[in-house]
PDB file of C-alpha atoms and ligand atoms in Angstrom:
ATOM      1  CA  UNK A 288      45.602 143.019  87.523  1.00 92.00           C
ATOM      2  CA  UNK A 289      47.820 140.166  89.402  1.00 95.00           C
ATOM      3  CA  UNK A 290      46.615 138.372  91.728  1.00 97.00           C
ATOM      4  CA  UNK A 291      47.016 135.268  93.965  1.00 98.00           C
ATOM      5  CA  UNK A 292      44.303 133.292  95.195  1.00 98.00           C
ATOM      6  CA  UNK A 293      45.377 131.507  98.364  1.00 98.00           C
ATOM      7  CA  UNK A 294      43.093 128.840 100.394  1.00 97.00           C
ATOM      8  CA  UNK A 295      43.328 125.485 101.452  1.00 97.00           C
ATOM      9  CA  UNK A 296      42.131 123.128  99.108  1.00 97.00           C
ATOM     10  CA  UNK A 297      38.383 122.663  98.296  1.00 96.00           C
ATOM     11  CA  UNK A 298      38.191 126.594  99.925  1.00 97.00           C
ATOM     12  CA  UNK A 299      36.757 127.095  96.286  1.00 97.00           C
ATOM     13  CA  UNK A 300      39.657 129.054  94.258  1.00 98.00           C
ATOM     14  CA  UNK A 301      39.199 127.143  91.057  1.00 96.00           C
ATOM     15  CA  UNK A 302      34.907 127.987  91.263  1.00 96.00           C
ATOM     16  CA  UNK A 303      35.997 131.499  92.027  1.00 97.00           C
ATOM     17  CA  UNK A 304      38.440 132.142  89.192  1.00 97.00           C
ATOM     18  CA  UNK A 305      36.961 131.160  86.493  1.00 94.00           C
ATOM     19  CA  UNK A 306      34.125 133.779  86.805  1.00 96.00           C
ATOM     20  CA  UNK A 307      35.994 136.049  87.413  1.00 97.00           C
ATOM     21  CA  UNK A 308      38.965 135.509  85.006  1.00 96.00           C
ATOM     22  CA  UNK A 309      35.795 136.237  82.118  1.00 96.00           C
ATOM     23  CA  UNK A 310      34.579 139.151  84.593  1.00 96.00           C
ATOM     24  CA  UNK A 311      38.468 140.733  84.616  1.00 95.00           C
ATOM     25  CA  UNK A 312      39.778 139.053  80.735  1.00 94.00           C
ATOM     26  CA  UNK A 313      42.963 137.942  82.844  1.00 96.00           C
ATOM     27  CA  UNK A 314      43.796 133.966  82.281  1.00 97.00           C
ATOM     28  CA  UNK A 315      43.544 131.488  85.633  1.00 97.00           C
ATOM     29  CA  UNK A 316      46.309 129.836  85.849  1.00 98.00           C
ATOM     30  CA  UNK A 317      45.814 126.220  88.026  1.00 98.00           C
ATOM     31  CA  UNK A 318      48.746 125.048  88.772  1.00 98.00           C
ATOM     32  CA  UNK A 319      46.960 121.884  89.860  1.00 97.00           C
ATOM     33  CA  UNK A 320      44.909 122.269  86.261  1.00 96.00           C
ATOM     34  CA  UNK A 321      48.203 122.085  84.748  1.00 97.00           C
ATOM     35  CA  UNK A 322      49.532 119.226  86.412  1.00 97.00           C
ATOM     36  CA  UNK A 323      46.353 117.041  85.903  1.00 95.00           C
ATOM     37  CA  UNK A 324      46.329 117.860  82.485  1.00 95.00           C
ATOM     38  CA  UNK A 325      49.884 117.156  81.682  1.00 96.00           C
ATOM     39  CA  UNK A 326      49.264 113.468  83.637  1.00 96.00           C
ATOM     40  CA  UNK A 327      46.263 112.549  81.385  1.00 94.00           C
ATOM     41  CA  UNK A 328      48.401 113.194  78.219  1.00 96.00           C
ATOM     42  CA  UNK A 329      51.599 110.902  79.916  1.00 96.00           C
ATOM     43  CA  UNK A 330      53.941 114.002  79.244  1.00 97.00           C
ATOM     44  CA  UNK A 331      57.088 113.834  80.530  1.00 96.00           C
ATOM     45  CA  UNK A 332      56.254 116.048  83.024  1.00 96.00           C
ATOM     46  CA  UNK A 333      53.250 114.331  84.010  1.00 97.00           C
ATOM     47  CA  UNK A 334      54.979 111.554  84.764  1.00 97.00           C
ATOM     48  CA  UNK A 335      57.188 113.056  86.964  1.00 96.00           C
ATOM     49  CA  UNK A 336      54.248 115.064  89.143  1.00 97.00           C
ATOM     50  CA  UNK A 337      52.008 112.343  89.036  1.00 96.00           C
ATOM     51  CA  UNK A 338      53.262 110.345  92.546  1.00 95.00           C
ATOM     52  CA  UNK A 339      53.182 113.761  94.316  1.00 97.00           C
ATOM     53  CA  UNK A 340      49.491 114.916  93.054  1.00 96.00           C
ATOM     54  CA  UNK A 341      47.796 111.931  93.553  1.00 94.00           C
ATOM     55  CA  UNK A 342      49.179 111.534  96.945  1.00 94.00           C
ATOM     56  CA  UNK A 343      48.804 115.105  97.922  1.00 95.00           C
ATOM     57  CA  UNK A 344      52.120 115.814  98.158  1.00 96.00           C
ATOM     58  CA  UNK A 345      53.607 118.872  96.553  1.00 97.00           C
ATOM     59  CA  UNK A 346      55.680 119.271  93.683  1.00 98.00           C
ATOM     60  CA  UNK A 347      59.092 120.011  94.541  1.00 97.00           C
ATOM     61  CA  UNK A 348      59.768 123.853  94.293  1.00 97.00           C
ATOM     62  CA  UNK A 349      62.055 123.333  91.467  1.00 96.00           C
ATOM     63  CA  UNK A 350      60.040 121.988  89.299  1.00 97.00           C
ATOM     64  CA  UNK A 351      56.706 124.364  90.367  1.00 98.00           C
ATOM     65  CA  UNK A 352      58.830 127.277  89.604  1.00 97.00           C
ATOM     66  CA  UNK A 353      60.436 125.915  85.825  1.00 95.00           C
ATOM     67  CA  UNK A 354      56.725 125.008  85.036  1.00 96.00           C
ATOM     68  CA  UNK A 355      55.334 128.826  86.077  1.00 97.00           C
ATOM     69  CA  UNK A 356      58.261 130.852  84.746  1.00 95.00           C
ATOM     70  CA  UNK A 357      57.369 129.276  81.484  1.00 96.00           C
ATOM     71  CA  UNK A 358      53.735 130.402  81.994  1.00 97.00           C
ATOM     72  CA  UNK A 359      54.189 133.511  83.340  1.00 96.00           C
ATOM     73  CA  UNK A 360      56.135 133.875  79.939  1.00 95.00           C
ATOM     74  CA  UNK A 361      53.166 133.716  77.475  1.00 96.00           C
ATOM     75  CA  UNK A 362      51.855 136.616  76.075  1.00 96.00           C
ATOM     76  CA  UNK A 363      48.379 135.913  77.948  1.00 95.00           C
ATOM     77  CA  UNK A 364      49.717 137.062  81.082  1.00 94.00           C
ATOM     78  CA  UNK A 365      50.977 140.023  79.924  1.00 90.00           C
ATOM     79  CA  UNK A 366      47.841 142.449  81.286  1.00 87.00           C
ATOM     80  CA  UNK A 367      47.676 140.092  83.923  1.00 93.00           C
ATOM     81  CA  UNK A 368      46.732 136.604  85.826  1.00 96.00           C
ATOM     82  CA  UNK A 369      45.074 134.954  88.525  1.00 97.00           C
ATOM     83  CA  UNK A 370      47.238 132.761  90.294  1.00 98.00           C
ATOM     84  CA  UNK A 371      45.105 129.806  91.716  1.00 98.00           C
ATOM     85  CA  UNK A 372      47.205 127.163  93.817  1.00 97.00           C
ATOM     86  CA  UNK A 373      50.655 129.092  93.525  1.00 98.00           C
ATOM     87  CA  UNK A 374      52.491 129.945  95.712  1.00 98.00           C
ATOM     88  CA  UNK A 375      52.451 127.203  97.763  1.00 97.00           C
ATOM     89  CA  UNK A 376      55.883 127.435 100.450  1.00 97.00           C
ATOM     90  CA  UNK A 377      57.427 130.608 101.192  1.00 97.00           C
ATOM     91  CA  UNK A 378      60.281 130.029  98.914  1.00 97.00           C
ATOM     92  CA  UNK A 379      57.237 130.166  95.827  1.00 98.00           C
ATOM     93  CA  UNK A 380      56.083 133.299  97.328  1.00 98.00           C
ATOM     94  CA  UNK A 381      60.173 134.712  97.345  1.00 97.00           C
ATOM     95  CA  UNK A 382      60.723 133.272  93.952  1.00 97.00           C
ATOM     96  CA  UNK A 383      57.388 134.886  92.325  1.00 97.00           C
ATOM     97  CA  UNK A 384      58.264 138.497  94.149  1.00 96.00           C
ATOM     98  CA  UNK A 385      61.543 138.706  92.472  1.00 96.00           C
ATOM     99  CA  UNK A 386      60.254 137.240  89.011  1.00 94.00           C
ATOM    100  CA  UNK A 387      57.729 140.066  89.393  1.00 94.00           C
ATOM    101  CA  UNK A 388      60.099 142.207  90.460  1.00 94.00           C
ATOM    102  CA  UNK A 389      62.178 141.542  87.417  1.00 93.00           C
ATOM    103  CA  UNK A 390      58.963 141.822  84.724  1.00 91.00           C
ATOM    104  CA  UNK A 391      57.928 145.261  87.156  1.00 91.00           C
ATOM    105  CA  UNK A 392      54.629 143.640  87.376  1.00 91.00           C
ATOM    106  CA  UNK A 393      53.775 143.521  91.079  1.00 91.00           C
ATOM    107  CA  UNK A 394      51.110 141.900  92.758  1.00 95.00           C
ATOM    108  CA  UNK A 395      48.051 143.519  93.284  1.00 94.00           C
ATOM    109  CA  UNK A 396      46.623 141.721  95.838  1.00 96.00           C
ATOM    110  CA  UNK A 397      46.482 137.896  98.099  1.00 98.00           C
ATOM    111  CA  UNK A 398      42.709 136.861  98.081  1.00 98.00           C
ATOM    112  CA  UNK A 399      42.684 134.373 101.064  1.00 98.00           C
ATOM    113  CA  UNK A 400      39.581 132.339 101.314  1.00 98.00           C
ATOM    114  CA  UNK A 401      38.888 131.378 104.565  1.00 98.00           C
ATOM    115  CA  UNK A 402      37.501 127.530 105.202  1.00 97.00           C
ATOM    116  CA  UNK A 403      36.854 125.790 107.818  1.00 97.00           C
ATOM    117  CA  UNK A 404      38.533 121.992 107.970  1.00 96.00           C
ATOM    118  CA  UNK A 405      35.471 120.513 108.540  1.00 96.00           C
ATOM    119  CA  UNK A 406      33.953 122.403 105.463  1.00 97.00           C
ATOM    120  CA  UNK A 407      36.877 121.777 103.296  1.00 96.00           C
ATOM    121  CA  UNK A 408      36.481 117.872 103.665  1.00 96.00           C
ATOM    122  CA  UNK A 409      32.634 117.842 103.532  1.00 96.00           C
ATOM    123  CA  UNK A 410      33.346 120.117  99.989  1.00 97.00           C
ATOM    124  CA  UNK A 411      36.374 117.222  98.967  1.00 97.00           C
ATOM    125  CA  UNK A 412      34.305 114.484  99.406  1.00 96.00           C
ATOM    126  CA  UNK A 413      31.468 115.260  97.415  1.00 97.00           C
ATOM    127  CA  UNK A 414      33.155 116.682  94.081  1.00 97.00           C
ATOM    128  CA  UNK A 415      32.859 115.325  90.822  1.00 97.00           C
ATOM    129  CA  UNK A 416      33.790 116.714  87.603  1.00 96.00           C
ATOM    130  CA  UNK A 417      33.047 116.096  83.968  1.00 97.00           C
ATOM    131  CA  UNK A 418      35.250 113.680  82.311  1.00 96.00           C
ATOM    132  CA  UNK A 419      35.111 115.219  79.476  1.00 95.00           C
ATOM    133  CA  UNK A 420      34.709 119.487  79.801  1.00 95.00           C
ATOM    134  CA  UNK A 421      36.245 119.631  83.550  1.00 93.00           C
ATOM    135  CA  UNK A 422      32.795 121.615  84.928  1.00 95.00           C
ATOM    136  CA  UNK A 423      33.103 121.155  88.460  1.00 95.00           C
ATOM    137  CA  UNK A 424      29.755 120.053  90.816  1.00 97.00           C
ATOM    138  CA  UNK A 425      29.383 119.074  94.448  1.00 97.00           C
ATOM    139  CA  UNK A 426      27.032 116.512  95.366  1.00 96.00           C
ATOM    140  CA  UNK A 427      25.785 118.638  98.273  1.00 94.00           C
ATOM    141  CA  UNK A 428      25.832 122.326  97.202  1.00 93.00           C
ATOM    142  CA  UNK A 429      26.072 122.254  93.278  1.00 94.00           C
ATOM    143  CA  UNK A 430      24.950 118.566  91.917  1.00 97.00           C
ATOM    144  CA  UNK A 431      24.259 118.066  88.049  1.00 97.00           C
ATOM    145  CA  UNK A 432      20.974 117.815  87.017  1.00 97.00           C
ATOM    146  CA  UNK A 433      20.587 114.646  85.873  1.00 97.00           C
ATOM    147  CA  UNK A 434      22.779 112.427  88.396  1.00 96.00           C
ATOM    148  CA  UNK A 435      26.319 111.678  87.427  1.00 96.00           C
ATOM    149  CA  UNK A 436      25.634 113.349  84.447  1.00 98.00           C
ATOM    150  CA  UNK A 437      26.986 116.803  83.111  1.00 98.00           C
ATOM    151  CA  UNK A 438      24.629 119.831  82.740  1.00 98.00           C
ATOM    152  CA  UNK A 439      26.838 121.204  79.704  1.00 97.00           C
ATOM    153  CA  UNK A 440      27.586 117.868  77.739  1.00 97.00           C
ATOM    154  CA  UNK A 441      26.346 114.988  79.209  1.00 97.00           C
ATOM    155  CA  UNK A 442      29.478 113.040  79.680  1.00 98.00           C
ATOM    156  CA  UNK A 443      30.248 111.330  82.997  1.00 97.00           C
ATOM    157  CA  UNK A 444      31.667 112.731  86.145  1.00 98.00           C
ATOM    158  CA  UNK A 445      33.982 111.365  88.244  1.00 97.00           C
ATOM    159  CA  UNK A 446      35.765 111.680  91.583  1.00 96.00           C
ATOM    160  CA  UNK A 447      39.333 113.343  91.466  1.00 94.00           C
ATOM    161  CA  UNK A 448      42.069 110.317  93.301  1.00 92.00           C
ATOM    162  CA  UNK A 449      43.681 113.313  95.609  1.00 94.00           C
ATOM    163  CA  UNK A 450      39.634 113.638  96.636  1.00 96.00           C
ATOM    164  CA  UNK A 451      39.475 109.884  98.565  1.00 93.00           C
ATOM    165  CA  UNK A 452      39.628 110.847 102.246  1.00 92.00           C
ATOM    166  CA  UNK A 453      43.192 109.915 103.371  1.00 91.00           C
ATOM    167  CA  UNK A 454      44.207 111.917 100.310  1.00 95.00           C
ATOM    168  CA  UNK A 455      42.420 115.419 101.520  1.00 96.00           C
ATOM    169  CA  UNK A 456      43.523 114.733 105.265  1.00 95.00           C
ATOM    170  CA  UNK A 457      47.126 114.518 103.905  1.00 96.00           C
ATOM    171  CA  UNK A 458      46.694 117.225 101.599  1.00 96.00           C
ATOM    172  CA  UNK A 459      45.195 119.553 104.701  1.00 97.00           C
ATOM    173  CA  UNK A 460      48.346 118.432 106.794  1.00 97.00           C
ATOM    174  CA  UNK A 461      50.429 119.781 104.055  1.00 97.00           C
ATOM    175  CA  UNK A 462      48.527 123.096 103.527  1.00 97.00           C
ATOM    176  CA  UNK A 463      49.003 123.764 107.260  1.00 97.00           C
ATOM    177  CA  UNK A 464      52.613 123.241 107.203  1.00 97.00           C
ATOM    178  CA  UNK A 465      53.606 124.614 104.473  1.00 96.00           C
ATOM    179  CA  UNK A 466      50.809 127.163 102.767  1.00 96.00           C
ATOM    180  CA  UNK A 467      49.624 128.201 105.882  1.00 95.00           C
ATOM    181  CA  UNK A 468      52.696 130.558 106.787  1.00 97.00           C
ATOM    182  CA  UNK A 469      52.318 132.635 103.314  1.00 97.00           C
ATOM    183  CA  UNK A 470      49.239 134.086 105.177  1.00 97.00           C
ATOM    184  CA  UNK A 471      51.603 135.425 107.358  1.00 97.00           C
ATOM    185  CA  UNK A 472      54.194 136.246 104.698  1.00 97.00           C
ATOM    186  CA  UNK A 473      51.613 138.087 102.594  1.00 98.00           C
ATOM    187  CA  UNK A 474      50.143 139.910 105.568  1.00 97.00           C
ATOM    188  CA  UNK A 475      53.120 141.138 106.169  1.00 97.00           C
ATOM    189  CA  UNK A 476      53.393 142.585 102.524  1.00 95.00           C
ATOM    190  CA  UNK A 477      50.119 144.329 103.335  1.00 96.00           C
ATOM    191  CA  UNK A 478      49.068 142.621 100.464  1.00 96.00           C
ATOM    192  CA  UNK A 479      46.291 140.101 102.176  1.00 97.00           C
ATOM    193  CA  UNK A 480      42.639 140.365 101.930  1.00 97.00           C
ATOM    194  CA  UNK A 481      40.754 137.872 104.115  1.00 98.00           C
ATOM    195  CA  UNK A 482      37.435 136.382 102.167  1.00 98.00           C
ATOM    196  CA  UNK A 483      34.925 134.612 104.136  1.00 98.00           C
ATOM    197  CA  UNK A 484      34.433 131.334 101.959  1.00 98.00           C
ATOM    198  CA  UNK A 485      32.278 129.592 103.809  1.00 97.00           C
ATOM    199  CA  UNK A 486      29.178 131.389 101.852  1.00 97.00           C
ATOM    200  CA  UNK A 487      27.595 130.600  98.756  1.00 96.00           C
ATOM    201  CA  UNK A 488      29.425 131.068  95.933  1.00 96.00           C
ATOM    202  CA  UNK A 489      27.435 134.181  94.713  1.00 97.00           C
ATOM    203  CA  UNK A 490      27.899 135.930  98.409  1.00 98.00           C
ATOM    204  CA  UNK A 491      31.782 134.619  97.840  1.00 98.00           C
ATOM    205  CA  UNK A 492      32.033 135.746  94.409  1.00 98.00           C
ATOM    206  CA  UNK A 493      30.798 139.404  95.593  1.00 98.00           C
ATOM    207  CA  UNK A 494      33.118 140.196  98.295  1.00 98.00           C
ATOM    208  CA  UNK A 495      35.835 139.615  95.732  1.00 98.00           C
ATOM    209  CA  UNK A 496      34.169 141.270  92.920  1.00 97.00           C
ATOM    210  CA  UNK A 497      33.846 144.201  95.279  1.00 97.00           C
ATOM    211  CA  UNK A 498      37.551 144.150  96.462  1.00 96.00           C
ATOM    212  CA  UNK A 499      38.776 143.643  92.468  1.00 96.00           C
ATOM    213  CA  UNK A 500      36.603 146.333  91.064  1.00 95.00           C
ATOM    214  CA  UNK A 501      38.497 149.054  92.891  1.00 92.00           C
ATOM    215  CA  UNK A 502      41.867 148.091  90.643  1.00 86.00           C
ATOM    216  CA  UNK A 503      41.482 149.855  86.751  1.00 78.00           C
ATOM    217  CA  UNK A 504      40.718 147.243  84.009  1.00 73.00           C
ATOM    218  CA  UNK A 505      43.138 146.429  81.727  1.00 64.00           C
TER     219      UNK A 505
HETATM  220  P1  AP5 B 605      45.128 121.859  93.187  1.00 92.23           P
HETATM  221  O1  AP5 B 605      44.336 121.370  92.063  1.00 92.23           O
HETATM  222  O2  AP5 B 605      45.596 123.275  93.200  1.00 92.23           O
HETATM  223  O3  AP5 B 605      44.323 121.506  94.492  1.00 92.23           O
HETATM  224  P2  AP5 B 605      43.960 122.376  95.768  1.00 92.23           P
HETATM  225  O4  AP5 B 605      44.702 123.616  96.064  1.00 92.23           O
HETATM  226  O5  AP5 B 605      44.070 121.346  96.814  1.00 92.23           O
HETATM  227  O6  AP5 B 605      42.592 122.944  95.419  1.00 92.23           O
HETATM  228  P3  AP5 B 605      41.382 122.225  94.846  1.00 92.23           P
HETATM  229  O7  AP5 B 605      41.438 122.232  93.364  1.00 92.23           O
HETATM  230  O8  AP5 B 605      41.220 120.870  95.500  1.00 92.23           O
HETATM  231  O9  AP5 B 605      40.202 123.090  95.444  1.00 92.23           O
HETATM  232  P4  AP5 B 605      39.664 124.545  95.109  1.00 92.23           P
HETATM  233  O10 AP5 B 605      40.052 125.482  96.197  1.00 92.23           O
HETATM  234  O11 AP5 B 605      39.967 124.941  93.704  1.00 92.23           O
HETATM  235  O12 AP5 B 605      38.108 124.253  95.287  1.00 92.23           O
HETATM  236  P5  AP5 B 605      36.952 124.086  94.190  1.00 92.23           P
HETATM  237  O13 AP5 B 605      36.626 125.403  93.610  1.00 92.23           O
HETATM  238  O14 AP5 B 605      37.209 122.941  93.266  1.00 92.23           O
HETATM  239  O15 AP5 B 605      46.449 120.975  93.382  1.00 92.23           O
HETATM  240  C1  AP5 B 605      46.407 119.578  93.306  1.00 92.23           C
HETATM  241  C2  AP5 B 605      47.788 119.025  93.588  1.00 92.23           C
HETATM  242  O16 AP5 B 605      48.735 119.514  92.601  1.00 92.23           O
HETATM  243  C3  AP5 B 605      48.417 119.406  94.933  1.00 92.23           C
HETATM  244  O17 AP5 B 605      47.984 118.580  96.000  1.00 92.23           O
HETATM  245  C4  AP5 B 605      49.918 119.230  94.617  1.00 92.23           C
HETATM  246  O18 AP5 B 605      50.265 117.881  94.611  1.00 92.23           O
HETATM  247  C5  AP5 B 605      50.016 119.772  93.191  1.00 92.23           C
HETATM  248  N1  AP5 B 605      50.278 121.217  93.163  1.00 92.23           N
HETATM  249  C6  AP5 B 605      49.453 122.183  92.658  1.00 92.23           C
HETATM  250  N2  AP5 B 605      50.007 123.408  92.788  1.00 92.23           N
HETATM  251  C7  AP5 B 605      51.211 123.215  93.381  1.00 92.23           C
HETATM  252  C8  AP5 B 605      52.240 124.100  93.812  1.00 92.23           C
HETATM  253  N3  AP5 B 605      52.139 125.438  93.641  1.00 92.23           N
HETATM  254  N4  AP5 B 605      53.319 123.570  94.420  1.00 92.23           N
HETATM  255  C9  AP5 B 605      53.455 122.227  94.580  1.00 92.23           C
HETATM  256  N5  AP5 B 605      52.502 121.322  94.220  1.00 92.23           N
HETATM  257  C10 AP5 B 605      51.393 121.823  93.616  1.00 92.23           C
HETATM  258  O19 AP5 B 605      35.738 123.683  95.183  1.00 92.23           O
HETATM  259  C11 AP5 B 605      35.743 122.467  95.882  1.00 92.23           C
HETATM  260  C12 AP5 B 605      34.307 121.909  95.940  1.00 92.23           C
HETATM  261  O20 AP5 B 605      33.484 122.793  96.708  1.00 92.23           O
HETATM  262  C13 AP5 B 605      33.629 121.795  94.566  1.00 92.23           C
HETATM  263  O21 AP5 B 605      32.800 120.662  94.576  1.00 92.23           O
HETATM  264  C14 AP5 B 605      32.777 123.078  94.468  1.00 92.23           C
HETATM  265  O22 AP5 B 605      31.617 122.869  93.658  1.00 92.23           O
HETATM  266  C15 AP5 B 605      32.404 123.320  95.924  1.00 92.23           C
HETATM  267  N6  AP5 B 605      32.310 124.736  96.287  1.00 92.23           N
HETATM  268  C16 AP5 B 605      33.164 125.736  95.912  1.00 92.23           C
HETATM  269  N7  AP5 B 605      32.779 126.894  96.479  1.00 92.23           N
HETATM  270  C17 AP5 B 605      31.684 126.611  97.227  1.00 92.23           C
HETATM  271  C18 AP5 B 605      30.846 127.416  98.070  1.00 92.23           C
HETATM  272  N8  AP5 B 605      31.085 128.728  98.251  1.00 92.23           N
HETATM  273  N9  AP5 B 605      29.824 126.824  98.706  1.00 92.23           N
HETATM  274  C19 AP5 B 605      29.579 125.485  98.528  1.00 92.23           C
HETATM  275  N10 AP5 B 605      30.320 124.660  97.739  1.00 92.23           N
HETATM  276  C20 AP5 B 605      31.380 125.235  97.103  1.00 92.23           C
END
């Protein structure tokens, strides 16, 4: 199955996918995992996305679309992906319809998960993550164990820059000026499912599951 998880940030795509891309055997593909990860290894292409993620500032287009092509590309995603954090602007959304158009792999379906603002910064402002496996807690609603400690290999957590509170009110400016309008754009696909995300993750997780069970397995 293809499919696009859309929601501002902190609305909880990344907790979501990775459930479910064991649940469904289709890779999640972050685009924001991918940038981070290409920063802490000082690739050349970390270097150039680093300014823009750690100000919470897009990527230019461009570059978002020469990175995903590429993914799209391995042989991973050829039964299938789960998009989280892409598209992004309207001219994503046009490039990834005619890439699928291209491959005849449509999209199955837009998950939207709906946050409020006020959730998404009380969510921000408490994750941490492990430094060294990338497990992702929240201080409030999912908090290690053992404080500042990982549950799965001990190692340290720490706070992600783009998390530091001018960061996620800049990066919530952005997603309303520029995300916002694929809701429309997918709606208009009648391609959009609406997911209330401001449950706990289990209640979250089955209102997708329930949704993504109707499409046949792979
Ligand atoms: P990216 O990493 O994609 O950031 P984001 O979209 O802002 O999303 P987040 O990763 O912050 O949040 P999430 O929705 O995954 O929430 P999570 O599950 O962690 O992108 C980072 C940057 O990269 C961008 O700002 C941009 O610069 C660049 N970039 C990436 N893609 C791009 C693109 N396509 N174009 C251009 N630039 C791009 O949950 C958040 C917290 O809440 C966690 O602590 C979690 O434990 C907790 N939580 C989750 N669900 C629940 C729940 N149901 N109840 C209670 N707590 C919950």
């Amino acid at each position: 199955m293809n499919i696009v998880l859309l929601g501002a940030p902190g609305s909880g795509k990344g907790t979501q996918a990775q459930p479910l891309s064991v649940r469904y055997k289709t890779p999640h593909i972050s685009t924001g995992d991918i940038f981070r990860e290409e920063m802490d290894q000082m690739t050349p292409l970390g270097m150039k996305v680093q300014e823009y993620v750690n100000s919470g500032r897009l990527v230019p287009d461009a570059l978002v679309l020469e990175v995903m092509t590429q993914r799209l590309n391995q042989p991973d995603c050829e039964k299938g992906f789960l998009l989280d954090g892409f598209p992004r602007t309207v001219a994503q959304a046009e490039a990834l319809d005619d890439y699928l158009r291209s491959a005849k792999r449509p999209l199955d379906k837009v998950l939207y998960l709906s946050l409020s603002e006020k959730e998404v910064i009380r969510r921000l402002s408490s994750r941490r993550q492990c430094v060294r496996c990338g497990k992702v807690y929240n201080l409030m609603t999912q908090p290690p164990q053992i404080a500042d400690h990982c549950d799965v290999d001990s190692a340290g957590l720490f706070q992600r820059d783009d998390d530091r509170p001018e960061t996620i009110e800049k990066r919530l400016r952005v997603f309303n000026d520029l995300t916002e309008p694929l809701i429309a754009y997918y709606h208009g696909l009648d391609m959009l499912e609406t997911i209330p995300a401001d449950k706990p993750v289990s209640e979250v997780a089955q209102i997708v599951i329930k949704i993504l069970d109707t499409f046949p397995r792979t």
